[in-house]
């Protein structure tokens, strides 16, 4: 289940660029650097700010800057459009219904699902974004909406998603980035074994009782986010639960910055 998305960012110029590796999953000679295991995490998709003291890993939108001296993860929505970016995508890459209308994510009415049966063409659009993440100093990249196919009444398949995911992971590895699976607990094993993902970024695994689906595949390289409006039990109990990943943060639903009264940031220990 995908819960949280990055803020709108225009990226029309990226469509003028092309290129994405299409080989089986592999690491570059030096190999990508994985997020430090069991490290303190901050999740900043709602706006970038100076991370709190003690944070070792920060996740930001691809349009934001990486953070020097911290492990920085770049957010990329690779499987459907971002708010405000619909016009930037070629019409033939948008999934359409029987009436020829774009298929909108039922949970996100300002995002259109991409036709992952056209993985090569989508990868030509997303590939430059991944390379930009690397050139901007990020260490890893997380790909959102891997499970979009589950919201298309069978039009798109898991294999379609895996084909596109493999191309995106290849591109990340080619530029030295570790590739992060975003959510999609039911596909974690396949995304690791077939697409080559290195770590996971997961939302509300404690709330949905699915944390072990990720830790059994990625061990200590699971970055977990819980939200205050859907916390299943008191935070100290979540922290004490052996099923909870060590790198877990409690955030407000809108991921606001510290100058907003709604801002929440808590970690365990």
mmCIF file of C-alpha atoms in Angstrom:
data_model
loop_
_atom_site.group_PDB
_atom_site.id
_atom_site.type_symbol
_atom_site.label_atom_id
_atom_site.label_comp_id
_atom_site.label_asym_id
_atom_site.label_seq_id
_atom_site.Cartn_x
_atom_site.Cartn_y
_atom_site.Cartn_z
ATOM 1 C CA UNK A 1 0.000 0.000 0.000
ATOM 2 C CA UNK A 2 1.364 3.413 -0.908
ATOM 3 C CA UNK A 3 0.566 6.008 1.695
ATOM 4 C CA UNK A 4 2.689 9.070 1.151
ATOM 5 C CA UNK A 5 3.878 10.857 -1.943
ATOM 6 C CA UNK A 6 6.386 13.614 -2.610
ATOM 7 C CA UNK A 7 5.251 17.164 -3.202
ATOM 8 C CA UNK A 8 4.559 18.319 -6.806
ATOM 9 C CA UNK A 9 7.661 19.044 -8.853
ATOM 10 C CA UNK A 10 7.680 20.023 -12.513
ATOM 11 C CA UNK A 11 10.014 17.959 -14.650
ATOM 12 C CA UNK A 12 9.118 18.623 -18.276
ATOM 13 C CA UNK A 13 12.722 19.171 -19.282
ATOM 14 C CA UNK A 14 13.597 15.656 -18.187
ATOM 15 C CA UNK A 15 11.543 14.304 -21.055
ATOM 16 C CA UNK A 16 14.076 15.687 -23.500
ATOM 17 C CA UNK A 17 16.698 13.354 -22.090
ATOM 18 C CA UNK A 18 16.961 9.631 -22.668
ATOM 19 C CA UNK A 19 18.793 6.518 -21.725
ATOM 20 C CA UNK A 20 18.419 3.667 -19.308
ATOM 21 C CA UNK A 21 20.330 0.423 -18.930
ATOM 22 C CA UNK A 22 18.442 -2.711 -19.800
ATOM 23 C CA UNK A 23 20.789 -5.434 -18.566
ATOM 24 C CA UNK A 24 20.075 -7.892 -15.740
ATOM 25 C CA UNK A 25 20.473 -6.472 -12.201
ATOM 26 C CA UNK A 26 24.102 -5.878 -11.262
ATOM 27 C CA UNK A 27 26.248 -3.574 -9.180
ATOM 28 C CA UNK A 28 28.844 -1.218 -10.662
ATOM 29 C CA UNK A 29 32.449 -2.239 -9.957
ATOM 30 C CA UNK A 30 32.585 -0.443 -6.598
ATOM 31 C CA UNK A 31 29.007 -1.384 -5.743
ATOM 32 C CA UNK A 32 26.434 0.991 -4.293
ATOM 33 C CA UNK A 33 26.713 1.978 -0.646
ATOM 34 C CA UNK A 34 23.779 0.657 1.381
ATOM 35 C CA UNK A 35 22.091 2.771 4.059
ATOM 36 C CA UNK A 36 23.757 2.206 7.433
ATOM 37 C CA UNK A 37 21.906 -0.550 9.250
ATOM 38 C CA UNK A 38 19.796 0.391 12.274
ATOM 39 C CA UNK A 39 20.618 4.097 11.845
ATOM 40 C CA UNK A 40 18.461 7.062 12.852
ATOM 41 C CA UNK A 41 16.157 8.191 10.045
ATOM 42 C CA UNK A 42 14.373 11.392 9.012
ATOM 43 C CA UNK A 43 11.754 11.470 6.240
ATOM 44 C CA UNK A 44 11.427 14.896 4.617
ATOM 45 C CA UNK A 45 9.208 14.609 1.550
ATOM 46 C CA UNK A 46 7.008 17.482 2.725
ATOM 47 C CA UNK A 47 9.889 19.958 2.694
ATOM 48 C CA UNK A 48 13.633 19.983 3.317
ATOM 49 C CA UNK A 49 15.092 21.275 6.600
ATOM 50 C CA UNK A 50 18.187 20.762 8.737
ATOM 51 C CA UNK A 51 17.914 17.202 10.099
ATOM 52 C CA UNK A 52 17.701 16.837 13.881
ATOM 53 C CA UNK A 53 20.855 15.965 15.790
ATOM 54 C CA UNK A 54 21.764 12.306 15.636
ATOM 55 C CA UNK A 55 20.111 11.603 12.277
ATOM 56 C CA UNK A 56 22.229 9.444 9.966
ATOM 57 C CA UNK A 57 19.824 8.942 7.035
ATOM 58 C CA UNK A 58 17.560 11.497 5.363
ATOM 59 C CA UNK A 59 15.043 10.943 2.556
ATOM 60 C CA UNK A 60 14.130 13.910 0.344
ATOM 61 C CA UNK A 61 12.340 14.556 -2.935
ATOM 62 C CA UNK A 62 14.484 14.403 -6.072
ATOM 63 C CA UNK A 63 14.093 18.182 -6.508
ATOM 64 C CA UNK A 64 15.641 18.867 -3.078
ATOM 65 C CA UNK A 65 19.327 18.913 -2.163
ATOM 66 C CA UNK A 66 21.141 15.978 -0.628
ATOM 67 C CA UNK A 67 22.701 16.412 2.822
ATOM 68 C CA UNK A 68 26.476 16.434 3.203
ATOM 69 C CA UNK A 69 27.838 13.878 5.647
ATOM 70 C CA UNK A 70 24.507 12.028 5.901
ATOM 71 C CA UNK A 71 23.278 9.087 3.870
ATOM 72 C CA UNK A 72 20.804 10.765 1.504
ATOM 73 C CA UNK A 73 17.993 8.939 -0.303
ATOM 74 C CA UNK A 74 16.322 10.502 -3.339
ATOM 75 C CA UNK A 75 12.553 10.015 -3.821
ATOM 76 C CA UNK A 76 11.396 9.174 -7.362
ATOM 77 C CA UNK A 77 7.820 8.348 -8.373
ATOM 78 C CA UNK A 78 8.549 5.912 -11.173
ATOM 79 C CA UNK A 79 5.174 4.287 -11.779
ATOM 80 C CA UNK A 80 2.670 7.139 -12.003
ATOM 81 C CA UNK A 81 2.680 10.880 -12.563
ATOM 82 C CA UNK A 82 3.372 13.428 -9.853
ATOM 83 C CA UNK A 83 0.834 16.182 -9.144
ATOM 84 C CA UNK A 84 1.450 18.999 -11.595
ATOM 85 C CA UNK A 85 3.452 16.841 -14.005
ATOM 86 C CA UNK A 86 0.746 15.238 -16.133
ATOM 87 C CA UNK A 87 1.432 17.456 -19.138
ATOM 88 C CA UNK A 88 5.083 16.513 -19.001
ATOM 89 C CA UNK A 89 4.370 12.881 -19.915
ATOM 90 C CA UNK A 90 3.787 11.608 -23.467
ATOM 91 C CA UNK A 91 0.144 10.647 -23.903
ATOM 92 C CA UNK A 92 0.982 7.131 -25.012
ATOM 93 C CA UNK A 93 2.711 6.331 -21.701
ATOM 94 C CA UNK A 94 -0.407 7.041 -19.651
ATOM 95 C CA UNK A 95 -2.634 4.069 -18.890
ATOM 96 C CA UNK A 96 -6.070 4.581 -20.446
ATOM 97 C CA UNK A 97 -9.449 2.975 -19.859
ATOM 98 C CA UNK A 98 -11.827 1.597 -22.494
ATOM 99 C CA UNK A 99 -13.071 5.121 -23.192
ATOM 100 C CA UNK A 100 -9.581 6.404 -23.796
ATOM 101 C CA UNK A 101 -9.458 8.377 -20.544
ATOM 102 C CA UNK A 102 -6.353 8.333 -18.335
ATOM 103 C CA UNK A 103 -6.629 5.933 -15.398
ATOM 104 C CA UNK A 104 -6.331 7.875 -12.160
ATOM 105 C CA UNK A 105 -5.032 6.337 -8.948
ATOM 106 C CA UNK A 106 -8.196 5.974 -6.817
ATOM 107 C CA UNK A 107 -6.309 7.094 -3.713
ATOM 108 C CA UNK A 108 -4.535 10.008 -5.380
ATOM 109 C CA UNK A 109 -6.898 11.838 -7.767
ATOM 110 C CA UNK A 110 -4.171 14.102 -9.118
ATOM 111 C CA UNK A 111 -1.939 11.221 -10.241
ATOM 112 C CA UNK A 112 -2.310 9.121 -13.384
ATOM 113 C CA UNK A 113 -1.040 5.557 -13.587
ATOM 114 C CA UNK A 114 1.686 4.882 -16.139
ATOM 115 C CA UNK A 115 1.346 2.031 -18.620
ATOM 116 C CA UNK A 116 4.101 -0.228 -17.337
ATOM 117 C CA UNK A 117 3.691 -2.507 -20.354
ATOM 118 C CA UNK A 118 5.853 0.180 -22.005
ATOM 119 C CA UNK A 119 8.697 -0.164 -19.526
ATOM 120 C CA UNK A 120 11.472 0.809 -21.923
ATOM 121 C CA UNK A 121 9.831 4.117 -22.813
ATOM 122 C CA UNK A 122 8.987 4.981 -19.200
ATOM 123 C CA UNK A 123 12.563 4.214 -18.196
ATOM 124 C CA UNK A 124 13.811 6.720 -20.775
ATOM 125 C CA UNK A 125 11.881 9.412 -18.905
ATOM 126 C CA UNK A 126 12.756 8.329 -15.369
ATOM 127 C CA UNK A 127 16.391 7.444 -16.129
ATOM 128 C CA UNK A 128 17.595 11.066 -16.253
ATOM 129 C CA UNK A 129 15.924 11.752 -12.905
ATOM 130 C CA UNK A 130 17.923 8.888 -11.383
ATOM 131 C CA UNK A 131 21.160 10.181 -12.871
ATOM 132 C CA UNK A 132 20.340 13.631 -11.505
ATOM 133 C CA UNK A 133 19.965 12.103 -8.034
ATOM 134 C CA UNK A 134 23.493 10.725 -8.348
ATOM 135 C CA UNK A 135 24.998 13.953 -9.669
ATOM 136 C CA UNK A 136 23.258 15.871 -6.872
ATOM 137 C CA UNK A 137 25.100 13.844 -4.256
ATOM 138 C CA UNK A 138 22.477 11.333 -3.151
ATOM 139 C CA UNK A 139 23.601 7.874 -2.062
ATOM 140 C CA UNK A 140 20.408 5.943 -2.762
ATOM 141 C CA UNK A 141 17.074 6.274 -4.536
ATOM 142 C CA UNK A 142 13.611 5.023 -3.552
ATOM 143 C CA UNK A 143 11.056 4.165 -6.235
ATOM 144 C CA UNK A 144 7.427 4.739 -5.310
ATOM 145 C CA UNK A 145 4.233 3.042 -6.517
ATOM 146 C CA UNK A 146 5.725 -0.325 -7.373
ATOM 147 C CA UNK A 147 2.310 -1.802 -6.600
ATOM 148 C CA UNK A 148 0.331 0.423 -8.980
ATOM 149 C CA UNK A 149 -0.597 -2.667 -10.994
ATOM 150 C CA UNK A 150 -2.811 -3.822 -8.105
ATOM 151 C CA UNK A 151 -5.076 -0.822 -8.736
ATOM 152 C CA UNK A 152 -5.791 -1.487 -12.425
ATOM 153 C CA UNK A 153 -8.291 -4.379 -12.292
ATOM 154 C CA UNK A 154 -5.825 -6.691 -13.978
ATOM 155 C CA UNK A 155 -4.871 -4.438 -16.902
ATOM 156 C CA UNK A 156 -1.292 -4.245 -15.639
ATOM 157 C CA UNK A 157 0.534 -7.188 -14.137
ATOM 158 C CA UNK A 158 3.176 -7.855 -11.519
ATOM 159 C CA UNK A 159 5.539 -8.857 -14.331
ATOM 160 C CA UNK A 160 5.026 -5.459 -15.967
ATOM 161 C CA UNK A 161 6.016 -3.794 -12.702
ATOM 162 C CA UNK A 162 9.033 -6.058 -12.283
ATOM 163 C CA UNK A 163 10.225 -5.315 -15.823
ATOM 164 C CA UNK A 164 10.143 -1.564 -15.195
ATOM 165 C CA UNK A 165 11.604 -1.902 -11.711
ATOM 166 C CA UNK A 166 14.535 -3.882 -13.098
ATOM 167 C CA UNK A 167 15.339 -1.159 -15.619
ATOM 168 C CA UNK A 168 15.195 1.537 -12.921
ATOM 169 C CA UNK A 169 17.347 -0.456 -10.511
ATOM 170 C CA UNK A 170 19.890 -1.088 -13.265
ATOM 171 C CA UNK A 171 20.117 2.622 -13.954
ATOM 172 C CA UNK A 172 20.576 3.379 -10.256
ATOM 173 C CA UNK A 173 23.350 0.798 -9.960
ATOM 174 C CA UNK A 174 25.044 2.075 -13.102
ATOM 175 C CA UNK A 175 25.499 5.498 -11.456
ATOM 176 C CA UNK A 176 26.472 4.092 -8.070
ATOM 177 C CA UNK A 177 23.161 4.503 -6.232
ATOM 178 C CA UNK A 178 21.620 1.888 -3.990
ATOM 179 C CA UNK A 179 18.025 1.171 -5.039
ATOM 180 C CA UNK A 180 15.225 1.183 -2.496
ATOM 181 C CA UNK A 181 11.934 -0.672 -2.756
ATOM 182 C CA UNK A 182 9.046 1.554 -1.605
ATOM 183 C CA UNK A 183 6.257 -0.350 0.177
ATOM 184 C CA UNK A 184 4.714 -3.328 -1.742
ATOM 185 C CA UNK A 185 5.256 -5.843 1.079
ATOM 186 C CA UNK A 186 3.667 -8.696 -0.863
ATOM 187 C CA UNK A 187 6.284 -8.378 -3.606
ATOM 188 C CA UNK A 188 9.381 -7.827 -1.461
ATOM 189 C CA UNK A 189 11.034 -11.155 -2.241
ATOM 190 C CA UNK A 190 10.550 -10.802 -6.010
ATOM 191 C CA UNK A 191 11.608 -7.169 -6.031
ATOM 192 C CA UNK A 192 14.817 -8.159 -4.281
ATOM 193 C CA UNK A 193 15.560 -11.355 -6.209
ATOM 194 C CA UNK A 194 14.386 -10.366 -9.703
ATOM 195 C CA UNK A 195 14.647 -6.590 -9.855
ATOM 196 C CA UNK A 196 17.740 -6.328 -7.656
ATOM 197 C CA UNK A 197 16.625 -3.872 -4.977
ATOM 198 C CA UNK A 198 19.131 -3.261 -2.167
ATOM 199 C CA UNK A 199 17.003 -1.897 0.685
ATOM 200 C CA UNK A 200 13.424 -0.924 1.492
ATOM 201 C CA UNK A 201 11.588 2.258 2.471
ATOM 202 C CA UNK A 202 8.290 1.314 4.088
ATOM 203 C CA UNK A 203 5.323 3.216 5.450
ATOM 204 C CA UNK A 204 3.130 2.029 8.305
ATOM 205 C CA UNK A 205 4.449 -1.511 8.460
ATOM 206 C CA UNK A 206 3.680 -1.561 12.181
ATOM 207 C CA UNK A 207 0.161 -0.267 11.571
ATOM 208 C CA UNK A 208 -0.446 -2.946 8.927
ATOM 209 C CA UNK A 209 1.505 -5.671 10.771
ATOM 210 C CA UNK A 210 3.798 -6.386 7.835
ATOM 211 C CA UNK A 211 7.254 -5.264 9.014
ATOM 212 C CA UNK A 212 8.656 -8.793 8.920
ATOM 213 C CA UNK A 213 7.817 -9.044 5.217
ATOM 214 C CA UNK A 214 10.567 -6.482 4.666
ATOM 215 C CA UNK A 215 13.088 -7.375 7.364
ATOM 216 C CA UNK A 216 13.098 -11.025 6.308
ATOM 217 C CA UNK A 217 14.257 -9.855 2.868
ATOM 218 C CA UNK A 218 16.432 -6.815 3.658
ATOM 219 C CA UNK A 219 17.529 -7.417 7.247
ATOM 220 C CA UNK A 220 18.647 -4.187 8.921
ATOM 221 C CA UNK A 221 18.387 -2.183 5.711
ATOM 222 C CA UNK A 222 14.707 -1.272 6.174
ATOM 223 C CA UNK A 223 13.789 2.409 6.613
ATOM 224 C CA UNK A 224 10.389 2.583 8.284
ATOM 225 C CA UNK A 225 7.981 5.496 8.720
ATOM 226 C CA UNK A 226 4.910 5.480 10.957
ATOM 227 C CA UNK A 227 2.345 8.300 11.079
ATOM 228 C CA UNK A 228 0.716 9.888 14.105
ATOM 229 C CA UNK A 229 -2.828 9.609 12.722
ATOM 230 C CA UNK A 230 -2.647 5.840 12.301
ATOM 231 C CA UNK A 231 -0.373 4.682 15.094
ATOM 232 C CA UNK A 232 -1.592 1.219 16.167
ATOM 233 C CA UNK A 233 -0.450 1.578 19.791
ATOM 234 C CA UNK A 234 1.691 3.940 21.915
ATOM 235 C CA UNK A 235 5.000 4.847 20.302
ATOM 236 C CA UNK A 236 7.104 3.275 23.058
ATOM 237 C CA UNK A 237 5.309 -0.017 22.450
ATOM 238 C CA UNK A 238 6.008 0.209 18.721
ATOM 239 C CA UNK A 239 9.669 0.803 19.518
ATOM 240 C CA UNK A 240 9.783 -2.143 21.916
ATOM 241 C CA UNK A 241 8.220 -4.548 19.416
ATOM 242 C CA UNK A 242 10.966 -6.828 18.011
ATOM 243 C CA UNK A 243 9.148 -6.817 14.657
ATOM 244 C CA UNK A 244 9.686 -3.042 14.258
ATOM 245 C CA UNK A 245 12.712 -2.152 12.089
ATOM 246 C CA UNK A 246 15.490 -0.418 14.020
ATOM 247 C CA UNK A 247 15.518 2.525 11.583
ATOM 248 C CA UNK A 248 12.026 3.820 12.287
ATOM 249 C CA UNK A 249 10.682 7.361 12.597
ATOM 250 C CA UNK A 250 7.313 8.730 13.685
ATOM 251 C CA UNK A 251 6.165 11.636 11.520
ATOM 252 C CA UNK A 252 3.088 13.771 10.991
ATOM 253 C CA UNK A 253 1.000 12.682 7.984
ATOM 254 C CA UNK A 254 1.833 15.726 5.839
ATOM 255 C CA UNK A 255 5.558 15.584 6.651
ATOM 256 C CA UNK A 256 5.653 19.295 7.400
ATOM 257 C CA UNK A 257 8.766 21.238 8.386
ATOM 258 C CA UNK A 258 9.658 22.110 12.012
ATOM 259 C CA UNK A 259 8.235 25.641 11.748
ATOM 260 C CA UNK A 260 4.736 24.166 11.355
ATOM 261 C CA UNK A 261 2.793 23.469 14.594
ATOM 262 C CA UNK A 262 1.765 20.078 13.175
ATOM 263 C CA UNK A 263 5.368 18.901 12.902
ATOM 264 C CA UNK A 264 6.188 15.605 14.635
ATOM 265 C CA UNK A 265 9.525 13.812 14.667
ATOM 266 C CA UNK A 266 10.305 10.959 17.048
ATOM 267 C CA UNK A 267 12.666 8.033 16.864
ATOM 268 C CA UNK A 268 13.252 5.089 19.172
ATOM 269 C CA UNK A 269 15.888 5.192 21.893
#
